[in-house]
XYZ file of C-alpha atoms in Angstrom:
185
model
C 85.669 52.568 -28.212
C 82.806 54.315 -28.533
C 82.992 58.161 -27.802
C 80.088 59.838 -26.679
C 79.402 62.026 -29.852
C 78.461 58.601 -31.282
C 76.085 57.362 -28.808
C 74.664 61.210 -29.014
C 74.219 60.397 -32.942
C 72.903 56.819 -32.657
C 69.935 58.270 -30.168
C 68.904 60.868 -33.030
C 68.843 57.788 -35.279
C 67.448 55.073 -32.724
C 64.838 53.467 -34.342
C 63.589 52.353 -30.728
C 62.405 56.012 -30.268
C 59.785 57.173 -32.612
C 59.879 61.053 -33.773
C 57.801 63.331 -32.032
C 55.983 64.444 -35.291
C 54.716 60.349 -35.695
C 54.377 60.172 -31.897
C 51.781 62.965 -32.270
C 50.321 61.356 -35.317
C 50.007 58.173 -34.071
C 48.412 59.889 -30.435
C 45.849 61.740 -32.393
C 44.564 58.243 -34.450
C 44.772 56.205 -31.499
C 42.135 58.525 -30.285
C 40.115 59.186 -33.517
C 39.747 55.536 -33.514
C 38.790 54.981 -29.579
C 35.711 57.694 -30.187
C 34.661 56.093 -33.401
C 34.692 52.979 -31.536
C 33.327 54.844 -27.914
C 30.913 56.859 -29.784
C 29.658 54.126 -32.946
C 31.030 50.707 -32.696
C 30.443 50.046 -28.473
C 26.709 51.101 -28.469
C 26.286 48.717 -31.714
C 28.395 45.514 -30.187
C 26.273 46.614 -27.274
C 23.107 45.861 -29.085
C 23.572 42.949 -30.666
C 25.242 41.469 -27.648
C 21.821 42.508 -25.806
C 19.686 40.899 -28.717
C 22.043 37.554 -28.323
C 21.454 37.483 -24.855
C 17.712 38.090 -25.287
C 17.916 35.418 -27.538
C 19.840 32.945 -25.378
C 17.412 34.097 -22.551
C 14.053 33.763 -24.572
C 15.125 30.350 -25.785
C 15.898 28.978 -22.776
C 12.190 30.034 -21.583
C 11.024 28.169 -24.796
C 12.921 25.355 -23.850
C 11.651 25.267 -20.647
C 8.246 25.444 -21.521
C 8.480 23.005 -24.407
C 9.554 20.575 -21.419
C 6.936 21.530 -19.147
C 4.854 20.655 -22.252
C 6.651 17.384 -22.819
C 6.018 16.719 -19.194
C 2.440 17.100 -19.643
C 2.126 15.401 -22.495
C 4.011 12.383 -20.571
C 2.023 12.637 -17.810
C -1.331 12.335 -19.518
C 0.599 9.318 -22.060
C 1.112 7.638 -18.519
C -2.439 8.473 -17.237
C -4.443 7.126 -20.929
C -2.235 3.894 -20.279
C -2.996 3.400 -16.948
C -6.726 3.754 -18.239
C -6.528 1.365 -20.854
C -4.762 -1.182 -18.311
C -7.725 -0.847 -16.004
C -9.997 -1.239 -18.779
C -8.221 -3.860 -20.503
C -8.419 -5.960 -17.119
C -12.152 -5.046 -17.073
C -12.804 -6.274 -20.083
C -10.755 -9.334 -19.650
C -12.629 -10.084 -16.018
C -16.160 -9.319 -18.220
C -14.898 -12.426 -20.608
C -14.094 -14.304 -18.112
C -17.274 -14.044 -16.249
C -18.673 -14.200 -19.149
C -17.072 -17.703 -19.849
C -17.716 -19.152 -16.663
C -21.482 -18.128 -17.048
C -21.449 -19.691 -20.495
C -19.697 -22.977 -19.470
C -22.081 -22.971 -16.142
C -24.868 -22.737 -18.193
C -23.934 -25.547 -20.870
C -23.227 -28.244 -17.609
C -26.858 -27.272 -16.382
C -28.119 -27.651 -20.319
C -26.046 -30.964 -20.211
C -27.232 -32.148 -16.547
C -30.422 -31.380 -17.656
C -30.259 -33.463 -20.748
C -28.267 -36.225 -18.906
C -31.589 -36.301 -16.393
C -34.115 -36.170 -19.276
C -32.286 -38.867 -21.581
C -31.618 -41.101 -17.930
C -35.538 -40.422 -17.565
C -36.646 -41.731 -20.665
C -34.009 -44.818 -20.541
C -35.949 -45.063 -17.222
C -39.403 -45.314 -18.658
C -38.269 -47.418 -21.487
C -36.838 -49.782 -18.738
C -39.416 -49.663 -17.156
C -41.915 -50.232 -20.068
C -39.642 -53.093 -21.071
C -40.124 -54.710 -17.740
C -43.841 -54.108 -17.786
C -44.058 -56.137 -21.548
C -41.766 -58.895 -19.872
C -43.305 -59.499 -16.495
C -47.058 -59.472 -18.398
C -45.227 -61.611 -21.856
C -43.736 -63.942 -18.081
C -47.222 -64.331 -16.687
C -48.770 -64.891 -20.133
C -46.950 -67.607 -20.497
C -46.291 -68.589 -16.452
C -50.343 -68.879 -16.552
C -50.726 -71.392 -19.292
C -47.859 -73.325 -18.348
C -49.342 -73.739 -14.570
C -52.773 -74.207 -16.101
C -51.912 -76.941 -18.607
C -49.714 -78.646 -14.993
C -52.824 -78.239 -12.557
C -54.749 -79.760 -15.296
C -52.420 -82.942 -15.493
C -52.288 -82.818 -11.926
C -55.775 -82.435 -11.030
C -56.609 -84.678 -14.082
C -59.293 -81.988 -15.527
C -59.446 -79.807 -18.320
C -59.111 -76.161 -16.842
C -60.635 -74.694 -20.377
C -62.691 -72.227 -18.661
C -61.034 -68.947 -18.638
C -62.440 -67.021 -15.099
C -61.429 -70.335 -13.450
C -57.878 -70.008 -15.638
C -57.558 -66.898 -14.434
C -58.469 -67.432 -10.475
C -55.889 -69.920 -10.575
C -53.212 -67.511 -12.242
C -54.096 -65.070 -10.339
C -53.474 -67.080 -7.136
C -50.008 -68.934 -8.179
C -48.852 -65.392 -9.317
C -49.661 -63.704 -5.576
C -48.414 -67.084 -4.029
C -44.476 -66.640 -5.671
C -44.400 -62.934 -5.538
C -45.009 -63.431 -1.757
C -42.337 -65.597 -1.798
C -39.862 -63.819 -3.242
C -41.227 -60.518 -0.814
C -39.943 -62.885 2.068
C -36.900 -63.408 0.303
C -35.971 -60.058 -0.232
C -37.174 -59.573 3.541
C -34.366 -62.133 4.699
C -31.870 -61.150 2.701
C -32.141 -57.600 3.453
């Protein structure tokens, strides 16, 4: 077993326990190194860790104004379009009157040419019917000159007497066909 001289011997020797000469030692650097980091590295970590957060702080302020910014600029995107829609429908309501003014006024250039070209075919009718009811009564008058003259057995040469009785046969059928159109109607 183990007698108590050798446990005495194995705690000199314990490698567990550290001598007193490297305990001091190792005291004295422990604290040489806590002020060079107390005294030189803290107020330096401290800095920078200030200018990072500055730097986190005064880019999140950037950010938030570049959005603001972005906003704006959205905003006044949205507002030019809603202009140009309104003046885009303007302009198409302005074409569109403008058609309908355009078409309006060819139907009254066209009316106005149908009237004029109905007109004339009017006048030219009528002309026509002039030139065929005198060319009718030309030739109505010598036809009932050369009968009354077989009838009556005399020469009807003279032409105020020709044209008494033309004159009178003429009146004589057209108030005829006056009482016609009277008894029809």
């Amino acid at each position: 077993m183990i007698t108590a001289a050798s446990v005495l011997a194995a705690e000199e020797n314990n490698p567990l326990i550290p001598h007193p000469f490297e305990l001091v030692v190792g005291i004295f650097s422990f604290l040489v190194v806590l002020i060079i980091l107390g005294k030189i590295l803290t107020p330096r970590i401290q800095k920078t860790l200030e200018e990072r957060t500055e730097a986190i702080e005064g880019g999140l302020v950037r950010a938030e104004q570049a959005q603001q910014e972005a906003q704006q600029v959205l905003e006044q995107y949205k507002a030019q379009q809603k202009a140009a829609a309104v003046e885009a429908s303007n302009e198409r309501r302005k074409a569109e009157e403008q058609g309908a003014q355009i078409i309006a006024q060819a139907k009254e250039q066209a009316q106005v040419e149908a009237r004029r070209i109905v007109e004339n075919a009017k006048a030219q009718i009528e002309a026509e019917r002039q030139q065929a009811l005198q060319s009718l009564r030309a030739e109505i008058g010598a036809l009932s000159v050369e009968l009354a003259g077989r009838v009556v057995g005399e020469s009807l040469e003279d032409s105020a007497r020709q044209s008494r009785v033309v004159d009178r046969f003429l009146e004589e059928l057209e108030e005829r066909a006056r009482t016609q159109e009277q008894i029809t109607s």
